[in-house]
C-alpha cells in the first residue's frame, strides 16, 4: 500500500471486486504469496481474463483444504499420516478413535498455524477440554471442518520452488525451525539445507511428482515436508511463495530475487536463471513470550554495526503497541536476517542477536 501506484482496501476473497479492479487496470498478471487465502481469487481472475494459468482449477481446493490434500496423497501413492476429518464434535470424537494419539488437530482451511493443536498421548483430555479444542480449531476453519492427523516425529523441512510449464526449474530447500509443542509455530529458516545431496534430489523428484499430479503449471511453490527416518511426507504445498521471510533468506543467500522471478512467471515471461551458490543465511522471526505491551528493545543501528552479518533487522510495531503471545504467524513482531560462515554459526549468531535485542514486554 505504501509503494503501490494505486492501493485499494478490498478483501482478498472478494473475487468479483478484485476482478473489477483488474479489468479497470487492464492488468498483465495477478499474484499472491505468503497465504492461501487469495488462491481462489487468483484462479478466478486469471480464468476470467485469460491470463497465465497457475494450475488446474479443479485441483485448487485440494491444495488449500487439508483433509482433501491428505486424500490426494493417499490416492496418488504418496506417504501420508493416518488422518480423519470432522464437522461436528461427535465426528471429532470418532476421528480420535481412528487416528489415536499423539495427533495434530488442524482447521481444514486456514493458514499461519492458526487453530493448530498438539494432542499428547501422555495427557488425559476431559470431555470439556476436547470440546473446547475442537470448537476453537473449527472457528479458524473457513469451511467449518477440522482435520485430525497422526503426529509424525521427524525433521521439518521447508522451502520455495519455481514452476515453469509444469517443471520444477528452481528449488531452495531450507532448514526449518519451530517453537516447541504444542504450537509448532515457524520461527525461522536457514540455507543451505544440511541434508545430503541424494535426499535433496529425492525431495525435488517428490515435488515434481506432486506438481504433475495436481496440474500446477506456472507459479512459485511453497512446501513443508517432514523427514521421518528415511521417509518423506509432504505436509503442505501451495502454488505461491511462502511466508516467514523465506524469499529474503534466498535473496541474501543466493542472489536470486525469487519474488521478481515469480512475478515474471505470472506475466508469462521466463526469468533468467543460472546455477546458484548458496551461502549460509537465515532468518529468526521475533515474537513475544506472553501477551502485553512492547516497552522497549535495544538500538537496531548499534546491533547492525556490532554484527556485520546482519542483512535485515526490523520490528513490525513500535514501543507502546500491543503484543500477543507468539502462538501463530500473525503475532510476529519483527525479524532478523543474518549471514555467517556456516549454518551452525548462523544459529548461534541469531540466538545471540535475539538475546541482545533485550525485547521488553510488560503484561497488561
Coordinates of C-alpha atoms in Angstrom, one line a residue:
X1 CA 0.0 0.0 0.0
X2 CA 2.9 2.4 0.8
X3 CA 4.7 1.9 -2.5
X4 CA 1.9 1.0 -5.0
X5 CA 0.7 3.4 -7.6
X6 CA -2.8 2.5 -6.6
X7 CA -4.0 0.9 -3.4
X8 CA -7.5 -0.4 -2.6
X9 CA -8.7 -1.8 0.7
X10 CA -10.6 -4.9 -0.5
X11 CA -10.8 -8.4 0.9
X12 CA -8.5 -10.9 -0.8
X13 CA -11.5 -13.2 -1.0
X14 CA -13.8 -10.7 -2.8
X15 CA -13.4 -12.3 -6.2
X16 CA -15.8 -10.1 -8.1
X17 CA -14.5 -6.8 -6.7
X18 CA -10.9 -7.8 -7.5
X19 CA -11.9 -8.9 -11.0
X20 CA -13.5 -5.4 -11.5
X21 CA -10.3 -3.7 -10.3
X22 CA -8.2 -6.0 -12.6
X23 CA -10.4 -5.1 -15.6
X24 CA -10.2 -1.4 -14.7
X25 CA -6.4 -1.5 -14.6
X26 CA -6.1 -3.8 -17.6
X27 CA -3.6 -6.0 -15.6
X28 CA -0.9 -8.2 -17.1
X29 CA -0.9 -10.6 -14.1
X30 CA -2.3 -11.3 -10.7
X31 CA -0.1 -12.6 -7.9
X32 CA -0.2 -13.7 -4.3
X33 CA 2.2 -15.0 -1.7
X34 CA 2.6 -15.9 2.0
X35 CA -1.0 -17.1 2.4
X36 CA -3.5 -19.4 0.7
X37 CA -6.4 -17.1 1.3
X38 CA -6.3 -15.4 -2.1
X39 CA -5.6 -18.5 -4.2
X40 CA -9.2 -18.9 -5.3
X41 CA -9.3 -15.2 -6.3
X42 CA -6.1 -15.5 -8.4
X43 CA -7.6 -18.6 -10.2
X44 CA -10.9 -16.7 -10.7
X45 CA -9.3 -13.6 -12.2
X46 CA -6.8 -15.5 -14.4
X47 CA -9.6 -17.6 -15.8
X48 CA -11.9 -14.6 -16.4
X49 CA -9.2 -12.5 -18.1
X50 CA -7.3 -15.4 -19.9
X51 CA -4.1 -14.7 -18.0
X52 CA -1.2 -17.1 -17.4
X53 CA -2.8 -20.1 -15.6
X54 CA -1.3 -21.2 -12.3
X55 CA -2.8 -24.7 -12.1
X56 CA -5.8 -26.8 -12.9
X57 CA -8.7 -25.1 -11.2
X58 CA -10.4 -28.4 -10.3
X59 CA -7.4 -29.2 -8.1
X60 CA -7.2 -25.9 -6.3
X61 CA -9.4 -26.8 -3.4
X62 CA -7.3 -29.9 -2.9
X63 CA -4.3 -27.6 -2.3
X64 CA -5.8 -25.4 0.4
X65 CA -8.1 -27.9 2.1
X66 CA -6.0 -30.1 4.5
X67 CA -8.2 -33.2 4.6
X68 CA -8.6 -33.2 0.8
X69 CA -4.8 -32.9 0.4
X70 CA -4.4 -35.9 2.6
X71 CA -6.9 -37.8 0.4
X72 CA -4.9 -36.7 -2.6
X73 CA -1.7 -38.1 -1.0
X74 CA -3.5 -41.4 -0.3
X75 CA -5.0 -41.7 -3.8
X76 CA -1.7 -40.9 -5.6
X77 CA 0.6 -43.3 -3.6
X78 CA 2.5 -40.6 -1.6
X79 CA 3.4 -41.2 2.0
X80 CA 0.8 -39.8 4.3
X81 CA -0.1 -39.8 8.0
X82 CA -3.2 -41.5 9.3
X83 CA -6.0 -38.9 9.2
X84 CA -9.7 -38.2 9.6
X85 CA -11.9 -35.1 9.5
X86 CA -14.9 -33.8 11.2
X87 CA -17.5 -31.0 11.1
X88 CA -19.1 -31.8 14.5
X89 CA -17.8 -32.7 17.9
X90 CA -19.4 -36.2 17.6
X91 CA -17.5 -36.8 14.4
X92 CA -14.3 -35.4 16.0
X93 CA -14.5 -38.0 18.9
X94 CA -14.9 -40.7 16.3
X95 CA -11.9 -39.4 14.4
X96 CA -9.9 -39.6 17.6
X97 CA -10.7 -43.2 17.9
X98 CA -9.5 -43.8 14.3
X99 CA -6.3 -41.7 14.4
X100 CA -5.3 -42.1 18.0
X101 CA -2.6 -40.2 20.0
X102 CA -0.3 -38.3 19.6
X103 CA -2.2 -36.3 16.9
X104 CA -2.4 -32.9 15.4
X105 CA -5.7 -31.1 15.3
X106 CA -5.9 -28.5 12.4
X107 CA -8.5 -26.3 10.8
X108 CA -9.0 -27.8 7.4
X109 CA -9.0 -24.4 5.7
X110 CA -6.7 -22.0 7.5
X111 CA -3.1 -20.9 7.5
X112 CA -0.3 -19.3 9.7
X113 CA -0.6 -22.1 12.4
X114 CA -4.0 -20.7 13.5
X115 CA -6.0 -23.2 15.4
X116 CA -3.4 -25.9 15.4
X117 CA -3.2 -28.1 18.5
X118 CA -1.0 -31.0 19.5
X119 CA -2.8 -33.8 21.3
X120 CA -0.4 -35.5 23.6
X121 CA -0.5 -39.3 24.1
X122 CA 0.7 -38.8 27.7
X123 CA -2.1 -36.4 28.7
X124 CA -5.6 -37.0 29.7
X125 CA -8.2 -34.8 28.0
X126 CA -11.5 -34.4 29.7
X127 CA -14.6 -34.1 27.6
X128 CA -15.0 -30.3 28.1
X129 CA -11.3 -29.7 27.1
X130 CA -11.6 -31.7 23.9
X131 CA -14.8 -29.9 23.1
X132 CA -13.1 -26.5 23.5
X133 CA -10.1 -27.5 21.4
X134 CA -12.5 -28.8 18.6
X135 CA -14.6 -25.6 18.7
X136 CA -11.5 -23.3 18.6
X137 CA -10.0 -25.2 15.7
X138 CA -13.3 -25.2 13.9
X139 CA -13.7 -21.4 14.4
X140 CA -10.5 -20.8 12.4
X141 CA -11.5 -23.1 9.5
X142 CA -13.2 -21.3 6.6
X143 CA -15.1 -24.5 5.7
X144 CA -16.1 -25.4 9.2
X145 CA -14.2 -28.7 9.0
X146 CA -11.2 -29.8 11.1
X147 CA -8.6 -32.3 10.1
X148 CA -7.1 -34.7 12.7
X149 CA -3.9 -36.5 11.7
X150 CA -1.3 -38.7 13.2
X151 CA 1.7 -36.8 14.6
X152 CA 4.8 -37.7 12.7
X153 CA 8.1 -37.4 14.6
X154 CA 10.8 -36.2 12.3
X155 CA 12.8 -33.4 10.8
X156 CA 11.0 -30.4 9.5
X157 CA 12.0 -29.2 6.0
X158 CA 10.6 -26.3 4.0
X159 CA 11.4 -24.2 1.0
X160 CA 10.3 -22.4 -2.1
X161 CA 10.5 -23.5 -5.7
X162 CA 9.7 -22.0 -9.1
X163 CA 7.5 -23.9 -11.6
X164 CA 7.5 -23.1 -15.3
X165 CA 5.4 -25.1 -17.8
X166 CA 4.9 -27.8 -15.1
X167 CA 8.6 -28.3 -14.3
X168 CA 10.5 -27.5 -11.1
X169 CA 13.2 -25.2 -12.5
X170 CA 14.5 -23.9 -9.2
X171 CA 14.2 -25.2 -5.7
X172 CA 15.8 -24.0 -2.5
X173 CA 15.3 -26.4 0.5
X174 CA 15.6 -24.8 3.9
X175 CA 16.3 -25.9 7.4
X176 CA 13.1 -25.1 9.3
X177 CA 12.8 -24.1 12.9
X178 CA 9.6 -24.3 15.0
X179 CA 8.5 -23.3 18.5
X180 CA 8.2 -26.4 20.8
X181 CA 4.9 -28.3 21.0
X182 CA 2.0 -27.6 21.4
X183 CA 2.1 -24.7 18.9
X184 CA 4.8 -25.6 16.3
X185 CA 4.9 -22.0 15.0
X186 CA 7.7 -21.4 12.4
X187 CA 10.4 -19.1 13.9
X188 CA 13.0 -19.3 11.2
X189 CA 14.6 -20.8 8.1
X190 CA 18.2 -21.2 7.0
X191 CA 20.1 -22.2 3.9
X192 CA 21.8 -24.2 2.6
X193 CA 20.0 -27.3 3.7
X194 CA 22.2 -29.6 5.7
X195 CA 20.6 -32.7 4.0
X196 CA 22.8 -34.9 1.9
X197 CA 22.5 -34.2 -1.9
X198 CA 20.8 -37.5 -2.6
X199 CA 18.0 -36.6 -0.2
X200 CA 17.7 -33.1 -1.7
X201 CA 17.3 -34.7 -5.1
X202 CA 14.7 -37.1 -3.7
X203 CA 12.7 -34.1 -2.4
X204 CA 12.8 -32.3 -5.8
X205 CA 11.6 -35.5 -7.5
X206 CA 8.8 -35.9 -5.0
X207 CA 7.7 -32.3 -5.6
X208 CA 7.8 -32.8 -9.3
X209 CA 5.6 -35.8 -9.0
X210 CA 3.1 -33.8 -6.9
X211 CA 3.2 -30.8 -9.3
X212 CA 2.4 -33.1 -12.2
X213 CA -0.4 -34.8 -10.4
X214 CA -2.0 -31.5 -9.3
X215 CA -1.6 -29.9 -12.7
X216 CA 0.5 -27.0 -11.4
X217 CA 1.8 -25.0 -14.3
X218 CA 3.4 -21.6 -13.7
X219 CA 4.0 -20.1 -10.3
X220 CA 6.1 -20.0 -7.2
X221 CA 5.7 -23.1 -5.0
X222 CA 5.9 -23.3 -1.2
X223 CA 6.3 -26.6 0.6
X224 CA 6.5 -28.2 4.0
X225 CA 7.9 -31.7 4.4
X226 CA 8.8 -34.0 7.2
X227 CA 11.6 -36.5 7.0
X228 CA 10.8 -39.4 9.3
X229 CA 13.6 -42.0 9.2
X230 CA 14.2 -42.3 5.5
X231 CA 10.6 -41.5 4.5
X232 CA 9.4 -38.1 3.1
X233 CA 5.9 -36.8 3.9
X234 CA 4.6 -33.7 2.1
X235 CA 2.7 -32.0 4.8
X236 CA 1.6 -29.0 2.7
X237 CA 2.4 -27.4 -0.6
X238 CA 0.9 -24.4 -2.3
X239 CA 1.1 -22.6 -5.7
X240 CA 2.6 -19.4 -4.2
X241 CA 5.7 -18.3 -2.5
X242 CA 5.9 -18.9 1.3
X243 CA 5.9 -16.5 4.3
X244 CA 8.3 -16.1 7.2
X245 CA 10.9 -14.2 5.0
X246 CA 11.9 -17.3 3.0
X247 CA 12.4 -15.2 -0.1
X248 CA 14.6 -12.7 1.9
X249 CA 16.8 -15.6 3.0
X250 CA 17.0 -16.9 -0.6
X251 CA 17.8 -13.5 -2.0
X252 CA 20.6 -12.8 0.5
X253 CA 21.9 -16.4 0.3
X254 CA 21.9 -17.0 -3.4
X255 CA 21.4 -13.6 -5.1
X256 CA 18.1 -14.7 -6.7
X257 CA 15.1 -12.4 -6.2
X258 CA 12.5 -15.1 -6.2
X259 CA 9.6 -12.6 -5.8
X260 CA 10.7 -10.9 -9.0
X261 CA 11.1 -14.3 -10.7
X262 CA 7.7 -15.5 -9.7
X263 CA 6.1 -12.2 -10.8
X264 CA 7.8 -12.6 -14.3
X265 CA 6.4 -16.1 -14.5
X266 CA 2.9 -14.8 -13.6
X267 CA 3.2 -12.4 -16.5
X268 CA 4.1 -15.2 -18.9
X269 CA 7.8 -14.4 -19.0
X270 CA 10.7 -16.7 -18.3
X271 CA 13.2 -15.3 -15.7
X272 CA 16.9 -15.7 -16.4
X273 CA 18.0 -18.5 -14.0
X274 CA 21.5 -19.9 -13.5
X275 CA 23.4 -22.1 -11.2
X276 CA 23.4 -20.5 -7.7
X277 CA 25.9 -20.9 -4.9
X278 CA 24.2 -20.7 -1.5
X279 CA 26.0 -19.0 1.3
X280 CA 24.8 -19.6 4.9
X281 CA 21.9 -17.3 5.6
X282 CA 19.0 -17.5 7.9
X283 CA 16.0 -15.6 9.5
X284 CA 14.7 -15.5 13.0
X285 CA 11.1 -14.4 13.4
X286 CA 10.7 -12.4 16.6
X287 CA 7.7 -12.8 18.9
X288 CA 6.6 -12.3 22.4
X289 CA 6.5 -14.9 25.2
X290 CA 3.3 -13.5 26.7
X291 CA 0.5 -11.0 26.0
X292 CA 1.3 -7.4 26.8
X293 CA 2.8 -4.2 25.5
X294 CA 6.1 -3.7 23.8
X295 CA 8.0 -1.4 26.1
X296 CA 11.5 -1.3 24.6
X297 CA 14.2 -3.0 22.7
X298 CA 17.9 -2.4 22.1
X299 CA 19.2 0.0 19.4
X300 CA 18.8 -1.7 16.0
X301 CA 21.5 0.6 14.4
X302 CA 24.0 -0.3 17.1
X303 CA 23.4 -4.1 16.7
X304 CA 23.8 -3.7 12.9
X305 CA 27.2 -2.1 13.5
X306 CA 28.2 -4.7 16.0
X307 CA 27.2 -7.7 13.8
X308 CA 28.2 -7.0 10.1
X309 CA 26.5 -10.3 9.2
X310 CA 23.0 -8.7 9.7
X311 CA 21.3 -8.2 6.4
X312 CA 17.9 -7.1 7.8
X313 CA 16.7 -6.2 11.3
X314 CA 13.3 -4.7 11.8
X315 CA 10.3 -4.5 14.1
X316 CA 6.8 -4.5 12.7
X317 CA 5.5 -2.5 15.6
X318 CA 6.6 0.5 17.7
X319 CA 7.1 0.5 21.5
X320 CA 3.7 1.0 23.1
X321 CA 1.9 -1.4 20.8
X322 CA 0.0 -4.4 22.0
X323 CA 1.7 -7.8 21.7
X324 CA 0.1 -11.3 21.6
X325 CA 2.0 -14.4 22.8
X326 CA 3.6 -15.9 19.7
X327 CA 1.2 -18.8 19.0
X328 CA 0.6 -18.1 15.3
X329 CA 2.4 -16.3 12.5
X330 CA 0.1 -13.2 12.6
X331 CA 1.5 -12.4 16.1
X332 CA 5.1 -11.9 15.0
X333 CA 6.7 -8.5 16.0
X334 CA 9.7 -8.4 13.7
X335 CA 12.6 -10.4 12.1
X336 CA 16.3 -10.5 11.7
X337 CA 18.1 -11.9 8.6
X338 CA 21.8 -12.8 9.0
X339 CA 24.7 -14.3 7.2
X340 CA 27.5 -16.4 8.7
X341 CA 30.4 -18.8 7.8
X342 CA 28.3 -21.9 8.5
X343 CA 24.7 -22.9 9.3
X344 CA 25.7 -23.8 12.9
X345 CA 27.5 -20.4 13.4
X346 CA 24.4 -18.8 11.9
X347 CA 22.1 -20.3 14.5
X348 CA 24.5 -19.2 17.3
X349 CA 24.6 -15.6 15.9
X350 CA 20.8 -15.4 15.6
X351 CA 20.4 -16.6 19.1
X352 CA 22.9 -14.0 20.4
X353 CA 21.3 -11.2 18.4
X354 CA 17.8 -12.1 19.7
X355 CA 19.2 -12.1 23.2
X356 CA 21.0 -8.8 22.8
X357 CA 17.8 -7.2 21.4
X358 CA 16.6 -7.1 25.0
X359 CA 12.9 -7.1 24.0
X360 CA 10.9 -6.0 27.0
X361 CA 7.2 -6.8 27.0
X362 CA 5.1 -5.9 30.0
X363 CA 1.8 -7.7 30.8
X364 CA -1.5 -5.8 30.9

